[in-house]
Coordinates of N, CA and C in Angstrom, one line a residue:
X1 N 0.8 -1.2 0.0 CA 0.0 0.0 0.0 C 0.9 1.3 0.0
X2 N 2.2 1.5 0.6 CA 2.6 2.4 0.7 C 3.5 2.5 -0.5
X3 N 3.5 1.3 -1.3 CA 4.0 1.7 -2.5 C 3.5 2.4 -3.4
X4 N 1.8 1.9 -3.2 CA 1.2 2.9 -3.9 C 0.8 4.2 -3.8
X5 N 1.1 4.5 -3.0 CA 0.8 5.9 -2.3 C 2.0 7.2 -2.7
X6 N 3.2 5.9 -2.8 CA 4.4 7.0 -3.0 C 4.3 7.8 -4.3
X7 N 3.9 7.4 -4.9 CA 4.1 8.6 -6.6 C 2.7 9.0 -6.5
X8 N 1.7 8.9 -5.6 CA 1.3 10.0 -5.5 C 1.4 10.9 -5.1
X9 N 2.0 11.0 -3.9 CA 2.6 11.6 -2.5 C 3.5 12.6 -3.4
X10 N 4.5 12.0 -4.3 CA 5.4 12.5 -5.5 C 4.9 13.7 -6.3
X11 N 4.3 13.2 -7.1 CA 3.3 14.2 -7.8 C 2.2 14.9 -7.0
X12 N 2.2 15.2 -6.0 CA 1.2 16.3 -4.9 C 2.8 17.2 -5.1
X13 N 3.5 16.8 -4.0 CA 4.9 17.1 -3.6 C 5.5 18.4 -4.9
X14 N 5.5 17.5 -6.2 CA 6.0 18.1 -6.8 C 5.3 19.4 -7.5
X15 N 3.7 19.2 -7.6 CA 2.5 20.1 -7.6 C 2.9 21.3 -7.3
X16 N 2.7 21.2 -5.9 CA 2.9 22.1 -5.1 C 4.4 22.9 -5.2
X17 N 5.1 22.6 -5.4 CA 6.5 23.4 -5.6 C 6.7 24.1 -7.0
X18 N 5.6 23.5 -7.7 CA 5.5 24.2 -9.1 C 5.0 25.3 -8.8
X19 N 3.8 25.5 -8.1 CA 2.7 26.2 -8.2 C 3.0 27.5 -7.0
X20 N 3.9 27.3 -6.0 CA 4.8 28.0 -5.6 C 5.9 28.9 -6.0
X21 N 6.8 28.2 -7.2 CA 7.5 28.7 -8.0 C 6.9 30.0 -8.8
X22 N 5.5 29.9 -9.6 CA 4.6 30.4 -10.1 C 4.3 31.6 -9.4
X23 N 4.1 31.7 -8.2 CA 3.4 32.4 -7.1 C 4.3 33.3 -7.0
X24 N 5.8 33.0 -6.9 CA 7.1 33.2 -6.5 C 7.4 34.8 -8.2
X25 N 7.3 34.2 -9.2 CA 7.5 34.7 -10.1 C 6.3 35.9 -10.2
X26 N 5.1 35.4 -10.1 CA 4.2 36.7 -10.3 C 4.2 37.8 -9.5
X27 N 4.6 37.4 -8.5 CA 4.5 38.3 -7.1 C 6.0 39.4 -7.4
X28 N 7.0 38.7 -8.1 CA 8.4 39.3 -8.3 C 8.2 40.2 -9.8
X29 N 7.1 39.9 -10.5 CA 7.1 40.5 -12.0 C 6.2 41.6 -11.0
X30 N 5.2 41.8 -10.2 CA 4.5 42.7 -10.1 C 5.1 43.4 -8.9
X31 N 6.1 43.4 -8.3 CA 6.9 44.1 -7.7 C 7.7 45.3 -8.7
X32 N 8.4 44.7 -9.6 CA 9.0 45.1 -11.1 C 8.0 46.1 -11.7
X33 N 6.7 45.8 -11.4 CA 6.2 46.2 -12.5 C 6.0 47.9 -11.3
X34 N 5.6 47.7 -10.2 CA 5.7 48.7 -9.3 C 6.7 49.8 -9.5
X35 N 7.8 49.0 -9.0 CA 8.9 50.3 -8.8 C 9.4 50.3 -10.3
X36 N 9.5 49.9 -11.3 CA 9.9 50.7 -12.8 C 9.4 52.1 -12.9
X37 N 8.0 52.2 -12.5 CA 7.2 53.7 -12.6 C 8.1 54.8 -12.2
X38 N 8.5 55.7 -12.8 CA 9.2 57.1 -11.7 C 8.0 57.4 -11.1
X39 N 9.1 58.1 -10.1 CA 7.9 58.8 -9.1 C 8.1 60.4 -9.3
X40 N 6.6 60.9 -9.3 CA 6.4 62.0 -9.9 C 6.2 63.0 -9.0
X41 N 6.6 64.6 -9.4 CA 6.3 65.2 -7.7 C 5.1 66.1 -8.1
X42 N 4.2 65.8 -6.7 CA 3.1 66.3 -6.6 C 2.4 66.4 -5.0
X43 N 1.7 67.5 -5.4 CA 1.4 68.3 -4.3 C 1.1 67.0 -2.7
X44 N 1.3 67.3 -1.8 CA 1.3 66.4 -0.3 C -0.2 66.9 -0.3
X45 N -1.1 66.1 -0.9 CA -2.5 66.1 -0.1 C -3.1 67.2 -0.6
X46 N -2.5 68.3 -1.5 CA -3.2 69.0 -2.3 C -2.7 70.1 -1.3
X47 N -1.4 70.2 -0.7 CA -0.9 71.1 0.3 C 0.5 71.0 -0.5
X48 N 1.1 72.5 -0.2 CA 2.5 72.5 -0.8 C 3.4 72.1 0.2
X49 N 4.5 71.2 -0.2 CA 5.6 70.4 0.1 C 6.9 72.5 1.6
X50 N 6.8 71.9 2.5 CA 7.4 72.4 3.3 C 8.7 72.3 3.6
X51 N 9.3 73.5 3.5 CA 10.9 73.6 3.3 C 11.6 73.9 4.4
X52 N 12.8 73.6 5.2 CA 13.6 73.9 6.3 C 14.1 75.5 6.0
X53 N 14.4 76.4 6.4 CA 14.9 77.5 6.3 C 16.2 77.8 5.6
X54 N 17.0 76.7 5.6 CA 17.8 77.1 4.5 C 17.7 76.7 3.4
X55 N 17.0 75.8 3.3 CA 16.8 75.9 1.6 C 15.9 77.0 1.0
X56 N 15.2 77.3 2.1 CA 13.9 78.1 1.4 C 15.1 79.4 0.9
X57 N 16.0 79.6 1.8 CA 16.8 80.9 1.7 C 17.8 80.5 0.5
X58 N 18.0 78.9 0.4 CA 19.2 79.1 -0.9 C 18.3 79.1 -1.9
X59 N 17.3 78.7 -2.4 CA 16.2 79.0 -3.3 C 15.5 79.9 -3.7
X60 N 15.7 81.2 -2.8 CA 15.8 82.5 -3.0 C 16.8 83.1 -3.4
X61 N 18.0 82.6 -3.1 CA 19.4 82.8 -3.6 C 19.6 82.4 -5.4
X62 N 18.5 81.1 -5.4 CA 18.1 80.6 -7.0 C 18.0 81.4 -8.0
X63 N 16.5 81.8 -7.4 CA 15.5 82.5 -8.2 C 15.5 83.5 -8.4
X64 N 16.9 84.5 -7.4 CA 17.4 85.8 -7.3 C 18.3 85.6 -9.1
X65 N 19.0 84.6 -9.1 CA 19.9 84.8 -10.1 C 19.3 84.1 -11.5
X66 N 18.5 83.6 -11.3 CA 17.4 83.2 -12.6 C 16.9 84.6 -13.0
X67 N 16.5 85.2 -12.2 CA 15.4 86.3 -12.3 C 16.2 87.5 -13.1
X68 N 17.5 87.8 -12.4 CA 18.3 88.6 -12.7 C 19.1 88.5 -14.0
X69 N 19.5 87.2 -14.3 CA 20.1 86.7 -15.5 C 19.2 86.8 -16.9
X70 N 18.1 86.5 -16.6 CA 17.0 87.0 -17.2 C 16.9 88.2 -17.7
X71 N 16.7 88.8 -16.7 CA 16.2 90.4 -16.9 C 17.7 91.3 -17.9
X72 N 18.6 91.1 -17.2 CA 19.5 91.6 -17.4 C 20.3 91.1 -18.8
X73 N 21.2 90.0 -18.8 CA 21.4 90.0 -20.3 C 21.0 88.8 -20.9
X74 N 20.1 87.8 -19.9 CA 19.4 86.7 -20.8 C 20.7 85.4 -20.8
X75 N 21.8 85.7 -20.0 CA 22.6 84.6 -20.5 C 22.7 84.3 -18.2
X76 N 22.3 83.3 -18.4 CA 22.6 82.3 -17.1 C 23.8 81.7 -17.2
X77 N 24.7 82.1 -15.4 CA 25.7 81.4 -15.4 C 25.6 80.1 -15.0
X78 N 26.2 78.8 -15.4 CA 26.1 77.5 -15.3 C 26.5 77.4 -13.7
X79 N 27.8 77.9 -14.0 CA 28.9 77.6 -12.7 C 28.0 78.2 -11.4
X80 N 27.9 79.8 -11.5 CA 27.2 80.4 -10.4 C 25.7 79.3 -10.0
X81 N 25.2 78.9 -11.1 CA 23.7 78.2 -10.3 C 24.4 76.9 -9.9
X82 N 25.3 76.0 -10.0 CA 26.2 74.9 -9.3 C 26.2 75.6 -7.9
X83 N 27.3 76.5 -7.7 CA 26.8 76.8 -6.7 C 26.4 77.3 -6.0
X84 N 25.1 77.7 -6.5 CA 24.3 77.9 -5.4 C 23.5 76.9 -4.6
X85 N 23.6 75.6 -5.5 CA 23.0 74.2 -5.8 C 23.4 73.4 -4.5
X86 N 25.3 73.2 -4.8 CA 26.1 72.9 -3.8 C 25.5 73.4 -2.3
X87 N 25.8 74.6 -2.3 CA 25.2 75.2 -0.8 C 23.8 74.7 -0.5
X88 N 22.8 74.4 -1.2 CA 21.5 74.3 -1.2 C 21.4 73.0 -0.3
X89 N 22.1 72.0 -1.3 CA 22.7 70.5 -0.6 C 23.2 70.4 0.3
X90 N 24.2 71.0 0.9 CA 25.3 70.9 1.6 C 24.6 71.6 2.9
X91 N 23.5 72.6 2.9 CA 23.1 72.4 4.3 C 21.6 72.1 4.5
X92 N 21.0 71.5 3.7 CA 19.6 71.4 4.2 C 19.5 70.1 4.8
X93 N 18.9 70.0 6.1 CA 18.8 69.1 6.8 C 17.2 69.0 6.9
X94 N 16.8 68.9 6.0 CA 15.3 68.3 6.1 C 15.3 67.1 5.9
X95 N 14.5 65.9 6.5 CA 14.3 64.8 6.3 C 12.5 64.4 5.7
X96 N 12.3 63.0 5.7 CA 11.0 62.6 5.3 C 10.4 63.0 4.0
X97 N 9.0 62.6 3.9 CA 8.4 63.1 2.7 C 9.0 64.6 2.0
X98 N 9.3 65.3 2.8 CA 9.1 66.6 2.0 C 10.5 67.0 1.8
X99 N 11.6 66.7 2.5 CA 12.9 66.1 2.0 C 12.8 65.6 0.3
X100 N 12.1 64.0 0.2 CA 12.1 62.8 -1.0 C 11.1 64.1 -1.7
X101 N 10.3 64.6 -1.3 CA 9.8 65.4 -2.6 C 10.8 66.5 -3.3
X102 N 11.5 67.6 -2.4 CA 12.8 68.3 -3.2 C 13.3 67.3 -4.0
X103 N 13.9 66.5 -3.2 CA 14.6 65.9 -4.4 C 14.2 64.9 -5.8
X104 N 12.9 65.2 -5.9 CA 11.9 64.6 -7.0 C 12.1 66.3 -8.0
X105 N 12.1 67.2 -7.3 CA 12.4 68.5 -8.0 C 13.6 68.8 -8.2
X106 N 14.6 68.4 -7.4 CA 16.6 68.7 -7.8 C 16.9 68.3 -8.6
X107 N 16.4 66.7 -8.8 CA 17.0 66.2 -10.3 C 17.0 66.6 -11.0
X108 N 16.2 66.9 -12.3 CA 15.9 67.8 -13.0 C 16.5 68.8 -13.3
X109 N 16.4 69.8 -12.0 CA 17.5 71.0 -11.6 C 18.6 71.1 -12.3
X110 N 19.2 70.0 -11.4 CA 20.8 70.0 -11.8 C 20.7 69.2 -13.0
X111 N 20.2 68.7 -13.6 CA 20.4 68.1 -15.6 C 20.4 69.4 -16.1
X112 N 19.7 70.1 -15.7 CA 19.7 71.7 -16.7 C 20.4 72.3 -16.1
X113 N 20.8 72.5 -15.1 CA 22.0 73.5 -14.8 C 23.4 72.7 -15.3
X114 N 23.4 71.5 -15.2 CA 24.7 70.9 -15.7 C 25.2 71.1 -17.4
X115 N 23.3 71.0 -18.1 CA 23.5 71.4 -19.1 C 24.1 72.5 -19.6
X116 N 23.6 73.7 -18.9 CA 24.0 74.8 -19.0 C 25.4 75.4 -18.5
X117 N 26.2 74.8 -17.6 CA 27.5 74.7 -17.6 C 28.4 73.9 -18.8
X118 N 27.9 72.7 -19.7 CA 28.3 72.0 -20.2 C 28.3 73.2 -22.0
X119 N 27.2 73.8 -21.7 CA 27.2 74.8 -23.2 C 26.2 73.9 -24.1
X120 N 25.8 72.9 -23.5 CA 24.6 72.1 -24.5 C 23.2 72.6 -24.2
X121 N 23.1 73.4 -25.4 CA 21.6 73.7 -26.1 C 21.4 75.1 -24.8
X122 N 21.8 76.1 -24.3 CA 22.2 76.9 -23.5 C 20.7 78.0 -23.5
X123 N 20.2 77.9 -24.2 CA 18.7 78.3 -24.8 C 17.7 77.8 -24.1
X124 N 18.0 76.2 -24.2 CA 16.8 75.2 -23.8 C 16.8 74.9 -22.6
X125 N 18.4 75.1 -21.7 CA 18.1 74.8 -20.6 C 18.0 76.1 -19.6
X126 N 18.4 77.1 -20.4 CA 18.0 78.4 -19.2 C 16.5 78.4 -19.7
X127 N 15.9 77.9 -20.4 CA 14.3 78.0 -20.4 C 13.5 76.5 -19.5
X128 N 14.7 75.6 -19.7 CA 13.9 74.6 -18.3 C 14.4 75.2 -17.1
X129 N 15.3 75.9 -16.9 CA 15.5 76.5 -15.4 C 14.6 77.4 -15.0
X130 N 14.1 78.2 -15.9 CA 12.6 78.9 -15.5 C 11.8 78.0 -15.1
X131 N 11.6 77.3 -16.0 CA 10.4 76.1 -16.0 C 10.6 75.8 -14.3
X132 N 11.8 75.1 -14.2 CA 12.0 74.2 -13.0 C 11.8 75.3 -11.9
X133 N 11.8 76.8 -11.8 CA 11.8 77.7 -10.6 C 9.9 77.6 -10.8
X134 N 9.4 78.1 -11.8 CA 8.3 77.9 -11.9 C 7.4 76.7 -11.2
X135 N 8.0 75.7 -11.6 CA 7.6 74.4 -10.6 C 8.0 74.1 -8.9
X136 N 9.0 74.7 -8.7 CA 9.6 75.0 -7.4 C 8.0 75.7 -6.3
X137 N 7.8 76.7 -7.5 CA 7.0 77.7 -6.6 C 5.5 76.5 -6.5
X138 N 5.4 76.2 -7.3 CA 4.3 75.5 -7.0 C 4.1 74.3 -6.6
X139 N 4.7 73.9 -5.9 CA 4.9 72.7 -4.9 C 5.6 73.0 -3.7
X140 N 6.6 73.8 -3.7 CA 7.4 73.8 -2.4 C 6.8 75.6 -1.6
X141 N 6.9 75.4 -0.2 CA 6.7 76.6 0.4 C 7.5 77.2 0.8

């Protein structure tokens, strides 16, 4: 009797390990399929994202020389908005959500300021650096 029982015992056994494997893989594709998405910045609750005081102040320091570069001969310095960037980094000590949301807005940032130190397309990215102060204001406080 227990002879016969064995290959079925076998094939349950091996059933089950398939069907786990399965489980194993879907659960891992839709993990994958989760975090591929970027994460996009948008308003905390339909409330604007809250800044520690030195950033709010190096971000003033930003939009002082966006504004002015502008106004004045239209040509933005790459180097000068680096650093003002560096400093921006280098003391804001905000943590949590509203921390991870600046920096959903820095990236960006610094691709067009980098661009714009780099002398690529110098046009397009002193017009995403408006863009990006533009969006600054309307998410962060």
């Amino acid at each position: 009797m227990f002879k016969s029982i064995l290959p079925l015992l076998m094939l349950f056994m091996a059933g089950c390990a398939n069907d786990q494997s399965k489980s194993e893989t879907n659960a891992t594709e839709r993990h994958a399929t989760v975090t591929a998405q970027p994460a996009i910045l948008q308003l905390n609750n339909g409330q604007k994202w809250k800044l520690d005081a030195a950033t709010r102040q190096h971000m003033k320091e930003i939009k002082t020389h966006i504004s002015q570069a502008s106004h004045a001969s239209g040509v933005l310095s790459g180097e000068e908005l680096q650093r003002h960037a560096d400093k921006l980094i280098k003391d804001c000590r905000m943590t949590g959500p509203d921390h991870d949301a600046l920096h959903l807005w820095l990236g960006p940032f610094l691709q067009h300021v980098q661009a714009l130190k780099d002398n690529r397309d110098a046009e397009s990215a002193s017009h995403a650096l408006n863009d990006d102060v533009k969006a600054f204001d309307t998410y962060f406080e």
